[in-house]
Short mmCIF file of C-alpha atoms and ligand atoms in Angstrom, two decimals:
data_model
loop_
_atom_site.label_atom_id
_atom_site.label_comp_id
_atom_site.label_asym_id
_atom_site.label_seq_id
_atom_site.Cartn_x
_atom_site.Cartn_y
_atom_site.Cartn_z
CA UNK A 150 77.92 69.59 -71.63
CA UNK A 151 78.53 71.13 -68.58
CA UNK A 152 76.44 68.50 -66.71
CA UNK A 153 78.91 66.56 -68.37
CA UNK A 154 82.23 68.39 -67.08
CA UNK A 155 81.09 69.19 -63.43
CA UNK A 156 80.26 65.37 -63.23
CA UNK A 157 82.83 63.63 -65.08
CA UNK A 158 85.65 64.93 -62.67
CA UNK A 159 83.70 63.60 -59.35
CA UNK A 160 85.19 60.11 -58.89
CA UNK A 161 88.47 61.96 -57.58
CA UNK A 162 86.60 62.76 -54.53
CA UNK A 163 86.20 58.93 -53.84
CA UNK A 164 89.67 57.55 -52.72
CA UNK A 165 88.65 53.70 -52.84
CA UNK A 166 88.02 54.32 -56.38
CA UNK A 167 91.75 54.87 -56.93
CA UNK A 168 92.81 51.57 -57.01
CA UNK A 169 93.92 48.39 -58.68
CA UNK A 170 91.64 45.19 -58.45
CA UNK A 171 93.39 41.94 -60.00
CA UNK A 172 95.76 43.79 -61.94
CA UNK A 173 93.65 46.79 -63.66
CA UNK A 174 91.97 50.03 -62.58
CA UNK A 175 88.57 49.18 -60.02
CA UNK A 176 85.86 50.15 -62.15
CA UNK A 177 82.71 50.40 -59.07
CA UNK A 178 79.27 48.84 -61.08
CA UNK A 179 77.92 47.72 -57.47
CA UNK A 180 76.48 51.21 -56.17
CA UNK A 181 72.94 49.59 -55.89
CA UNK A 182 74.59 47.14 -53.01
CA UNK A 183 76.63 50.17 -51.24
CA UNK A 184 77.61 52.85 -52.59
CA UNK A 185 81.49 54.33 -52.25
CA UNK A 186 81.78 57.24 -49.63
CA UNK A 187 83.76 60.72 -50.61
CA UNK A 188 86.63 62.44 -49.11
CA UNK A 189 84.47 64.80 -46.87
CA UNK A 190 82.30 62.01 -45.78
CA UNK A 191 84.98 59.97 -44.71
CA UNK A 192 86.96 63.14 -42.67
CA UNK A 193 83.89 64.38 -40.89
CA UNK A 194 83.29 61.02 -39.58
CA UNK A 195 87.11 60.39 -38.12
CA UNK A 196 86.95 64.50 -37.24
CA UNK A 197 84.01 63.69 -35.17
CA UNK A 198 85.82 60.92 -33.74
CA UNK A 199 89.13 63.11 -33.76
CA UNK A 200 87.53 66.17 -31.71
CA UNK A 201 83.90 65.69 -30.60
CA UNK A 202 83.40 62.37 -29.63
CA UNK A 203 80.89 62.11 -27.01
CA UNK A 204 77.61 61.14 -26.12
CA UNK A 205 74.75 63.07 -27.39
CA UNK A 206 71.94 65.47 -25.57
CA UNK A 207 72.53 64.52 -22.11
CA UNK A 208 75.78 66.06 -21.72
CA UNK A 209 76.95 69.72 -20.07
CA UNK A 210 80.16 69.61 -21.40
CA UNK A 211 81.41 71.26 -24.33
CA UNK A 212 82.39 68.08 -26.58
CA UNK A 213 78.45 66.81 -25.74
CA UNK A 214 77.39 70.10 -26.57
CA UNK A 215 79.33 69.78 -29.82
CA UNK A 216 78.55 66.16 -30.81
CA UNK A 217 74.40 67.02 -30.23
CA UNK A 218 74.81 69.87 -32.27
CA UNK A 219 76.24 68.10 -35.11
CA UNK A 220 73.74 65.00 -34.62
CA UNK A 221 70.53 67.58 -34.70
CA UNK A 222 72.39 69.49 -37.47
CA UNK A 223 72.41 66.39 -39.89
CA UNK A 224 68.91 65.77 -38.67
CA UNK A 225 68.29 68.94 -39.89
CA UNK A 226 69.70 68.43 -43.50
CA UNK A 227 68.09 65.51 -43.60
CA UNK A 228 64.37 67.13 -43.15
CA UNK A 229 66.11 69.27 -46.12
CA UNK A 230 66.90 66.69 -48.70
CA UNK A 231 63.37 65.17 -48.61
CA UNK A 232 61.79 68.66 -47.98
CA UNK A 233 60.20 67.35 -44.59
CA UNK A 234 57.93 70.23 -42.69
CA UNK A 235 59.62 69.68 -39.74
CA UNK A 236 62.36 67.99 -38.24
CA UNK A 237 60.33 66.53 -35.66
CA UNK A 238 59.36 64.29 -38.82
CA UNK A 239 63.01 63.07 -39.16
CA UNK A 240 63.79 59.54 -37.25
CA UNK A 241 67.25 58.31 -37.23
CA UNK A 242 67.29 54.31 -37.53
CA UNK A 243 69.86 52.02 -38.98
CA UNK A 244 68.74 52.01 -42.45
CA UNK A 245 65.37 51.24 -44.51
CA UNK A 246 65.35 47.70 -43.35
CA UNK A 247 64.73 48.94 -39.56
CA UNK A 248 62.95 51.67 -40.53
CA UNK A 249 60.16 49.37 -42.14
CA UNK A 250 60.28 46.78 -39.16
CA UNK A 251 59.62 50.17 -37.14
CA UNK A 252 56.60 51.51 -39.02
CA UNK A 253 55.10 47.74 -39.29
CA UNK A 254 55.34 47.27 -35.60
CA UNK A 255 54.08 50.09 -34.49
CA UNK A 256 51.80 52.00 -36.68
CA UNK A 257 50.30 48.74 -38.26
CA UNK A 258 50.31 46.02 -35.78
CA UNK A 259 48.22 47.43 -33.65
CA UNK A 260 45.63 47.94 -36.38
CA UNK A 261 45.84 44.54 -37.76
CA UNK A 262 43.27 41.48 -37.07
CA UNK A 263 42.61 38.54 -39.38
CA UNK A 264 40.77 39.89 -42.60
CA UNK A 265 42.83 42.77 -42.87
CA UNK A 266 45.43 42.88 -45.83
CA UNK A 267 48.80 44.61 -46.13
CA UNK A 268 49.64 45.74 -49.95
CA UNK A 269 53.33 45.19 -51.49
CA UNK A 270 54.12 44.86 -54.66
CA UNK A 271 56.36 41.78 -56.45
CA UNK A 272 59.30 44.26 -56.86
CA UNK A 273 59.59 44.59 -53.55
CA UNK A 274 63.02 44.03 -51.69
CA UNK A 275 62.98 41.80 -48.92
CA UNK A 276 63.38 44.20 -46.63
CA UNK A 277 59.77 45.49 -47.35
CA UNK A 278 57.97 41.79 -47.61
CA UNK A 279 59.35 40.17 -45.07
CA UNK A 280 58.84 43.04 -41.61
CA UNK A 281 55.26 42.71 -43.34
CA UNK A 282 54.94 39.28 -43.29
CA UNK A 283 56.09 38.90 -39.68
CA UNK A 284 52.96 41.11 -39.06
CA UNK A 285 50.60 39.51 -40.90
CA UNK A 286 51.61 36.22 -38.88
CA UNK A 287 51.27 38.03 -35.72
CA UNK A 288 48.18 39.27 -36.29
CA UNK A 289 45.88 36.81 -38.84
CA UNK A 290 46.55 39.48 -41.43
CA UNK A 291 47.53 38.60 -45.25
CA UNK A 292 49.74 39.93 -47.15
CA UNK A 293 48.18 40.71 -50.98
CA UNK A 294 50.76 41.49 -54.01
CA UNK A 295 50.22 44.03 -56.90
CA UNK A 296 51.81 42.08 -59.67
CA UNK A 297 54.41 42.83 -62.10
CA UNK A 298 54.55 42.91 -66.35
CA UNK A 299 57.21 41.51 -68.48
CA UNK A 300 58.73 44.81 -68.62
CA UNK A 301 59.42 44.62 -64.89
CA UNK A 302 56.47 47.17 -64.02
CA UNK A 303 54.41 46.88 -61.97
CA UNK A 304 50.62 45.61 -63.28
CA UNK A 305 48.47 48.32 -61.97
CA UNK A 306 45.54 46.22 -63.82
CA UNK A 307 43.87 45.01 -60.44
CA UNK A 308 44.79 47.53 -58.37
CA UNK A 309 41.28 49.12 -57.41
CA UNK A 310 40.44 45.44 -56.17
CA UNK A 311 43.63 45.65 -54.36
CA UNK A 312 43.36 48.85 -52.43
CA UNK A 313 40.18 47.73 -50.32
CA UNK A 314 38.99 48.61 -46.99
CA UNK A 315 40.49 45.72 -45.85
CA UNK A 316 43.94 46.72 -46.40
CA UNK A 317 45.87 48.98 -43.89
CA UNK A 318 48.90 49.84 -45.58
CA UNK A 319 50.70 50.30 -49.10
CA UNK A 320 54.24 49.54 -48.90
CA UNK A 321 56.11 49.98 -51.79
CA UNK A 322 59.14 50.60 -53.34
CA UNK A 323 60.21 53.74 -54.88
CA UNK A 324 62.72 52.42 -56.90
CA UNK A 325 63.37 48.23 -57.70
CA UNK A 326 66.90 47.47 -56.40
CA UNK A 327 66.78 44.30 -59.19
CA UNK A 328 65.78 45.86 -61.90
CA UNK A 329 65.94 49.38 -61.55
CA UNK A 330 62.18 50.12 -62.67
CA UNK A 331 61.20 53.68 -61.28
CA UNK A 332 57.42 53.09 -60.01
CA UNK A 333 54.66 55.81 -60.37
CA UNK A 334 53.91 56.28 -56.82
CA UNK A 335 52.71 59.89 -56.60
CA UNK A 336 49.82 58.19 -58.61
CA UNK A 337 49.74 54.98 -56.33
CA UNK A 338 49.68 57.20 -53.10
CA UNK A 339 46.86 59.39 -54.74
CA UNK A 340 45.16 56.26 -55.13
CA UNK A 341 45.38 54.63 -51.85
CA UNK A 342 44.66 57.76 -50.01
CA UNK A 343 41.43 58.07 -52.03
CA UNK A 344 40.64 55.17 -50.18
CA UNK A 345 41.91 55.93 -46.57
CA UNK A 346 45.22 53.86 -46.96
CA UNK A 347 48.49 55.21 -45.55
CA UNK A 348 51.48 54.56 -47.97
CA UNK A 349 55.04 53.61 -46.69
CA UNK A 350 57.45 54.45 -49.85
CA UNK A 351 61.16 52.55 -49.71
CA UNK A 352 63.46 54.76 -50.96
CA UNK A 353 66.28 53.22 -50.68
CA UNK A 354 66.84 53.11 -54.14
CA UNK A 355 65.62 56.56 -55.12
CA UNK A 356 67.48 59.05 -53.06
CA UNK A 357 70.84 58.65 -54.48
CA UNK A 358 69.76 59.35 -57.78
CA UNK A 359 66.46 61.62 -57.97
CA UNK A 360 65.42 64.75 -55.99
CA UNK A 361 61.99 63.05 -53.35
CA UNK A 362 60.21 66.36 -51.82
CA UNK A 363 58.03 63.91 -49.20
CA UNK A 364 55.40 66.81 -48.99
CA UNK A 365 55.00 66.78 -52.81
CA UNK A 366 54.34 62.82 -53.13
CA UNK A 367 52.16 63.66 -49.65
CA UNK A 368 53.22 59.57 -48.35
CA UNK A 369 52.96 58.76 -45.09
CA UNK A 370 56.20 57.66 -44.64
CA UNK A 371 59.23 57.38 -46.49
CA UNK A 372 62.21 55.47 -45.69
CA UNK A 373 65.77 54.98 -47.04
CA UNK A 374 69.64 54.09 -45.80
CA UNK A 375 72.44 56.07 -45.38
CA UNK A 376 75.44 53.58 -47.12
CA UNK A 377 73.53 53.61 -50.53
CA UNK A 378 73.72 57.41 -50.92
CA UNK A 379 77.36 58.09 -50.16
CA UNK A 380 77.29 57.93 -46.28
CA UNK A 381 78.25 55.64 -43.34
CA UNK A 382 76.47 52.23 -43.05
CA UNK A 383 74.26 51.56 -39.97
CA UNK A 384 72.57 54.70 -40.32
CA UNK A 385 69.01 55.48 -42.32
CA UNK A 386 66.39 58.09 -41.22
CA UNK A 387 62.39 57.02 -41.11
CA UNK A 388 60.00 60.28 -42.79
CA UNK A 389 56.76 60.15 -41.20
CA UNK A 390 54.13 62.30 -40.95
CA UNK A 391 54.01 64.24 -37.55
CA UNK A 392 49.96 63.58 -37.25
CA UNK A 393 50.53 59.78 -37.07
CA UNK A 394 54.07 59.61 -35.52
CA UNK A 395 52.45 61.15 -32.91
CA UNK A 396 49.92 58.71 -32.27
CA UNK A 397 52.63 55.72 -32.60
CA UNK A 398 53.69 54.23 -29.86
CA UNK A 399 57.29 53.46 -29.04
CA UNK A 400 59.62 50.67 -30.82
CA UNK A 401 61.75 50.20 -28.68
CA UNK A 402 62.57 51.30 -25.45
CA UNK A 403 65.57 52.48 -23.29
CA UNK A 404 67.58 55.85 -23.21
CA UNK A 405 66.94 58.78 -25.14
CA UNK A 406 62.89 57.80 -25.53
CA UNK A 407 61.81 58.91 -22.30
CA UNK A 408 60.91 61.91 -20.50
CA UNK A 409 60.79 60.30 -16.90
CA UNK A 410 60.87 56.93 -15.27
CA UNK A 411 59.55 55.74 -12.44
CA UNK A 412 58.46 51.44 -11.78
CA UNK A 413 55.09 53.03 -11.72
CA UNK A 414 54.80 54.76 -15.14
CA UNK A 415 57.15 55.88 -17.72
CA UNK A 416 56.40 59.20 -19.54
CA UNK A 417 57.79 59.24 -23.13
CA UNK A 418 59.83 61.67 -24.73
CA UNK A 419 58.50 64.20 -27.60
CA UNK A 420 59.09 63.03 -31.56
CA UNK A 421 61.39 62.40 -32.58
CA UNK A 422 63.23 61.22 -29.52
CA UNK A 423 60.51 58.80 -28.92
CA UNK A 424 61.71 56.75 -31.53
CA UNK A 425 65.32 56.67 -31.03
CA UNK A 426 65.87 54.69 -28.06
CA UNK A 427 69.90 53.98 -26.80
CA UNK A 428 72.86 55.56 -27.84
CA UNK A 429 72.56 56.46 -31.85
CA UNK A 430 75.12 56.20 -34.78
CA UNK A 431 76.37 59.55 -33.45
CA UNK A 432 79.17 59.38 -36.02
CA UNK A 433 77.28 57.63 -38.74
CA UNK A 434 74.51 60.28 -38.76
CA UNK A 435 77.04 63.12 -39.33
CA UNK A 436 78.52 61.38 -41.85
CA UNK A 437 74.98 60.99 -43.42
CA UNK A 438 74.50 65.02 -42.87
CA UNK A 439 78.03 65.62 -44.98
CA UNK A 440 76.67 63.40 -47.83
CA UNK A 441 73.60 65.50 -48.51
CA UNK A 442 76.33 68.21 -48.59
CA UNK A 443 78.24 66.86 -50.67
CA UNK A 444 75.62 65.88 -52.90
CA UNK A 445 73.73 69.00 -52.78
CA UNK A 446 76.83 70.56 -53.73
CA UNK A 447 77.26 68.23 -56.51
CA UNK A 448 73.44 69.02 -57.82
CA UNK A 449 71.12 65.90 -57.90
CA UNK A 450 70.02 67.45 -61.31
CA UNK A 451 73.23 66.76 -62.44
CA UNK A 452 73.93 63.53 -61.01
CA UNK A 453 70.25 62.22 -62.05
CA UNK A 454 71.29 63.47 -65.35
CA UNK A 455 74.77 62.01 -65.81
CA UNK A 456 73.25 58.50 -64.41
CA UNK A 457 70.50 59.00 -67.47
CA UNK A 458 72.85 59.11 -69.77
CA UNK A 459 75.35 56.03 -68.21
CA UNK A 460 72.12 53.92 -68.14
CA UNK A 461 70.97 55.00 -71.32
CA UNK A 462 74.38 54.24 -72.73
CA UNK A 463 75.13 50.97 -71.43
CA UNK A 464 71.79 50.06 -72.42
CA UNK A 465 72.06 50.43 -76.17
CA UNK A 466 75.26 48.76 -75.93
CA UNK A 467 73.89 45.68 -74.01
CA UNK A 468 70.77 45.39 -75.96
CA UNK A 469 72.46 44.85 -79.58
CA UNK A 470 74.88 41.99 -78.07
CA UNK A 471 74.14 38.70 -79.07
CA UNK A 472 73.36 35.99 -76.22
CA UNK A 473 73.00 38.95 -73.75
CA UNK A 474 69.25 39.74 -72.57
CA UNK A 475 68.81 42.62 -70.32
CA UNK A 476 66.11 41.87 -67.17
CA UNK A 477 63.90 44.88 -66.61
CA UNK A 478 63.08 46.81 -69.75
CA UNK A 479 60.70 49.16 -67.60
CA UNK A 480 60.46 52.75 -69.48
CA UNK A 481 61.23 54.82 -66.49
CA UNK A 482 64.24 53.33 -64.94
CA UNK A 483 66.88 54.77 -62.66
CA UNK A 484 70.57 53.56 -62.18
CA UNK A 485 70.20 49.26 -62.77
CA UNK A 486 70.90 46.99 -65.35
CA UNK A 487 70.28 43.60 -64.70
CA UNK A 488 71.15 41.13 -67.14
CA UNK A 489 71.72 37.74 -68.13
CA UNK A 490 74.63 35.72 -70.70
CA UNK A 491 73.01 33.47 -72.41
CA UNK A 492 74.73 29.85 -70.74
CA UNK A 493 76.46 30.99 -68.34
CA UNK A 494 75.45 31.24 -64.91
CA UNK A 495 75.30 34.54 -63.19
CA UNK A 496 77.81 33.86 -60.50
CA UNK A 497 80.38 33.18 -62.94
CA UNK A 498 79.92 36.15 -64.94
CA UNK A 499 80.22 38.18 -61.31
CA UNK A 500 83.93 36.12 -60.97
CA UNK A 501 85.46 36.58 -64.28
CA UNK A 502 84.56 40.76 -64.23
CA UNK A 503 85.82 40.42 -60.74
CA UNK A 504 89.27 39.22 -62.42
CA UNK A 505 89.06 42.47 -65.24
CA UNK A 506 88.35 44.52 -62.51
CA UNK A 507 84.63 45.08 -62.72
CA UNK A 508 82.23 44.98 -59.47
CA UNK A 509 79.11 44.23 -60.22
CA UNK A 510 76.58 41.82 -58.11
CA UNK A 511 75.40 38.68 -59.25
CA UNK A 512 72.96 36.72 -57.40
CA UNK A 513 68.85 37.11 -56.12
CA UNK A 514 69.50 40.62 -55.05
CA UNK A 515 67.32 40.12 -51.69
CA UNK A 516 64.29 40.33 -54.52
CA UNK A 517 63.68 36.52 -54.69
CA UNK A 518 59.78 37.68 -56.01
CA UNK A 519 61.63 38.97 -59.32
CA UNK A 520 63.52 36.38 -59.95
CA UNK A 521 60.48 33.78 -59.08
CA UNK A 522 58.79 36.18 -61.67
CA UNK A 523 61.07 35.52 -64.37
CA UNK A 524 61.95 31.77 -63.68
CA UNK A 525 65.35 32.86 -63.08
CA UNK A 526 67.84 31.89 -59.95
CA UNK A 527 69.73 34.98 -60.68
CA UNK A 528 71.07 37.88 -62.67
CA UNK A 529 74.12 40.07 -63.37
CA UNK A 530 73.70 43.68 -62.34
CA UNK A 531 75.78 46.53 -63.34
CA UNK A 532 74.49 49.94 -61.21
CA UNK A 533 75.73 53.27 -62.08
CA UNK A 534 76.47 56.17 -59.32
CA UNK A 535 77.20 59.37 -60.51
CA UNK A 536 81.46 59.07 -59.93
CA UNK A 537 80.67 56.43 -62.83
CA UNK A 538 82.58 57.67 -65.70
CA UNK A 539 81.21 56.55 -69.32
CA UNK A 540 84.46 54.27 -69.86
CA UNK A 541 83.01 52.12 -67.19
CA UNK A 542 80.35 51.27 -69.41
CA UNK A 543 83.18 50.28 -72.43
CA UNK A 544 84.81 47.87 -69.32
CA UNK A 545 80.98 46.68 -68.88
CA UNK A 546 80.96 45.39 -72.54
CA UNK A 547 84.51 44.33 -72.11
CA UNK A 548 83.69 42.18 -69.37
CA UNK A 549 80.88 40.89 -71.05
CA UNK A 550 82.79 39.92 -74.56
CA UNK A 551 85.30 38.44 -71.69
CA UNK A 552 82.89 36.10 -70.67
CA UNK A 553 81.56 35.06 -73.89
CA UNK A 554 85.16 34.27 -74.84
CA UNK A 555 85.58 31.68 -72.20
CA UNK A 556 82.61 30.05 -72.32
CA UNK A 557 82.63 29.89 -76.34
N1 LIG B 768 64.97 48.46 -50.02
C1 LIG B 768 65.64 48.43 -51.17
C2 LIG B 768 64.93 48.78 -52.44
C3 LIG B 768 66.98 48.06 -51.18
O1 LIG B 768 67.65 48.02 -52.34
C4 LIG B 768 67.61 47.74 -49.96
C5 LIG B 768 69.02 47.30 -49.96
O2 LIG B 768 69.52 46.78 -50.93
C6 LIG B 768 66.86 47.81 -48.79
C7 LIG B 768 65.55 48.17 -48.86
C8 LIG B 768 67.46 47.48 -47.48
O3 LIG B 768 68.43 48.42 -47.15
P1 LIG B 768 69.33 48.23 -45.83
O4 LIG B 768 69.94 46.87 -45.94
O5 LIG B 768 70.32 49.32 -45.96
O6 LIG B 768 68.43 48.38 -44.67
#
C-alpha cells in the first residue's frame, strides 16, 4: 500500500503527461519505444545549457571546470546504478545500439575468422543482430541463434551445443523489447563463462524497471540507452569490464581519445577516455545522471513493484477478452504486453487508440525474428512505466472494446 501511494502520485513529475491527445487525457502505453522525461531531468538539462555550457576536460575556465564536473559526476552515478567497480568501467556512447556496434568492432572483430560463431538469441532486437552480423560478414564468422518457445522464452534445449569453442561471444538481451520476456542470464553468463565465452547483456529493456548490479551477474559487458529510462536521447553508457576494455583498441578516433599526437605515432588516452572520441552529449549525459536521481529517489523496488502489478493487471484483463490473444506469455516478464485483435490489423488498432488517446506501438518492434517466429507481420504493444497509473490499464481495455466495436 504504500508502494502503492509513493508511486501512484509520480506522473505529476512528468509535464508531457498533462495533456490532451484527440480530445481526452494522453494516457503514455509506449515507454518501451521512449520513455517520458521528469521535471528535474528536463531543468538540469536547459540549467546546464542556462549556466555551464561549455566544452568538457580541456578547459581552464570556470564554466569548463563546471560542465566536466557535472559530465564525470553523472559518470559517476552511472558506475552507481549498475554497481560498476570503477568508473573507469563506465563508457558514454549514444545509446545500446552504438554501444553494441562498439563492443563488436573492437573486442570481437579482431578475434573473428571463418569457423568462429557469434551467439544471439531470436528475441533479440535488431540492434543486437544486426552490429553482429556486419561482423560475421567481415570476418567469415556465422552468426548461430538460441531459439525461442511458444511462450516467448527462450529454448535453452540446445544450448550446450551452442556455447562451443567456436563461438566468441554471447550477446543477449536482458529483457525482449517485443514481448517483454525477462531472460535468465545470470544462468546463461554462468554458462558461457564455464566455457571461456564473454557475454554482452542489452539492457536496454531492463534498467528502467529492475535493479542490474553488473558485478553480481559478473557479464562482460552490459549496455543500455539513456531515453528509455527517463533521460535525454542520444546518450547510453557501455559497462565493460576494466581487464578487457583495457586490451580493446579504440572505436573511433579524434578528440578526447588521445594522450598525444604526433604523424609518427599517436599515444591513446587512459579508459575510459579512450573510448569517447569528439565532443560528447555533454548535456544529454547530465540529464542521464539526474534520472538515476530521480529514480533512485523514487526506489526501483517500488517502481519494479508498481510495474508488477500494472502488468499483472492488464494481463488478466486482456487474457479473458474474446478475439484478443496476448503475444509473449513468458512467466517472468517485465513491463510489455504485446497483443493481437483477432481481424484487425495491428496498425489500425495503433490509429483508433491514437484517436481515444492511448499511445501504444504497433508494428515489428525492430524484432522482425519474433514476429518471423510467430508468423505474424506485427503486434499491438501496450508498455507500462512506473508514472503509469492503474486507470491506464481500464483506457487499455477501453481502447480495445473500441476497436472491436468498429470492426464488428
Ligand atoms: N535493445 C533493445 C532491447 C531495445 O528495446 C532497443 C530499443 O528499442 C535497443 C536495443 C536499441 O536502443 P537505441 O535505439 O536507444 O540504441
Amino acid at each position: 500500500m504504500t508502494i502503492e501511494l509513493n508511486i501512484v502520485e509520480r506522473w505529476r513529475d512528468f509535464p508531457i503527461l498533462n495533456q490532451q491527445v484527440n480530445g481526452h487525457p494522453l494516457v503514455y502505453l509506449d515507454s518501451a519505444a521512449s520513455s517520458q522525461k521528469p521535471r528535474c531531468v528536463i531543468d538540469a538539462v536547459a540549467d546546464y545549457y542556462r549556466e555551464d555550457n561549455a566544452n568538457i576536460h580541456r578547459g581552464v575556465h570556470q564554466l569548463s571546470q563546471r560542465a566536466t564536473d557535472a559530465y564525470e559526476g553523472a559518470r559517476e552515478k552511472v558506475r552507481g546504478f549498475v554497481n560498476a567497480a570503477v568508473v573507469k568501467e563506465i563508457v558514454f556512447v549514444r545509446g545500446a545500439t552504438e554501444a553494441i556496434n562498439l563492443v563488436a568492432q573492437s573486442f570481437v572483430r579482431p578475434q573473428l575468422s571463418a569457423g568462429d560463431t557469434v551467439l544471439v538469441s531470436q528475441l533479440e532486437h535488431h540492434a543486437n543482430i544486426v552490429p553482429w552480423q556486419m561482423v560475421c560478414e567481415q570476418t567469415g564468422a556465422t552468426l548461430q541463434v538460441i531459439p525461442m518457445t511458444q511462450s516467448g522464452e527462450l529454448d535453452l534445449s540446445g544450448i550446450d551445443e551452442l556455447l562451443t569453442g567456436s563461438a566468441k561471444i554471447l550477446a543477449i538481451g536482458h529483457v525482449s523489447n517485443a514481448l517483454g520476456t525477462v531472460n535468465p542470464i545470470k544462468g546463461l553468463i554462468a554458462k558461457a563463462h564455464d566455457k571461456g565465452i564473454p557475454v554482452l547483456i542489452d539492457g536496454a529493456q531492463a534498467v528502467p524497471h529492475m535493479a542490474v548490479d553488473v558485478q553480481d551477474l559478473d557479464c562482460d559487458f552490459y549496455v543500455f540507452s539513456g531515453h528509455k529510462m527517463f533521460a535525454p536521447t542520444g546518450i547510453g553508457a557501455l559497462y565493460g569490464k576494466r581487464s578487457i576494455l583495457e586490451q580493446m583498441p579504440p572505436w573511433q578516433g579524434g578528440g578526447d581519445m588521445i594522450l598525444s599526437v604526433s604523424f609518427e605515432h599517436t599515444q591513446y588516452n587512459d579508459l575510459p577516455y579512450k573510448f569517447e572520441a569528439g565532443t560528447p552529449n555533454i548535456a544529454g549525459t547530465i540529464g542521464l545522471g539526474m534520472a538515476i536521481d530521480y529514480m533512485q529517489e523514487v526506489g526501483i523496488d517500488n517502481i519494479a513493484a508498481h510495474e508488477h502489478n500494472l502488468l499483472v493487471a492488464a494481463t488478466e484483463r486482456l487474457e479473458v477478452m474474446e478475439g484478443v490473444n496476448i503475444i509473449g506469455t513468458a512467466a517472468e516478464k517485465a513491463s510489455v504486453l504485446s497483443f493481437m485483435i483477432e481481424g484487425v490489423h495491428p496498425h489500425d488498432v495503433g490509429t483508433i487508440f491514437d484517436q481515444q488517446g492511448v499511445a501504444i506501438r504497433t508494428g515489428h518492434h525492430c524484432a522482425q525474428p519474433v514476429m518471423q517466429f510467430y508468423e505474424i507481420p506485427a503486434t499491438a504493444r501496450a508498455s507500462f512505466a512506473f508514472y503509469n497509473k492503474l486507470s491506464d490499464v481500464d483506457a487499455l481495455v477501453a481502447s480495445i472494446e473500441k476497436v472491436q466495436e468498429m470492426f464488428a
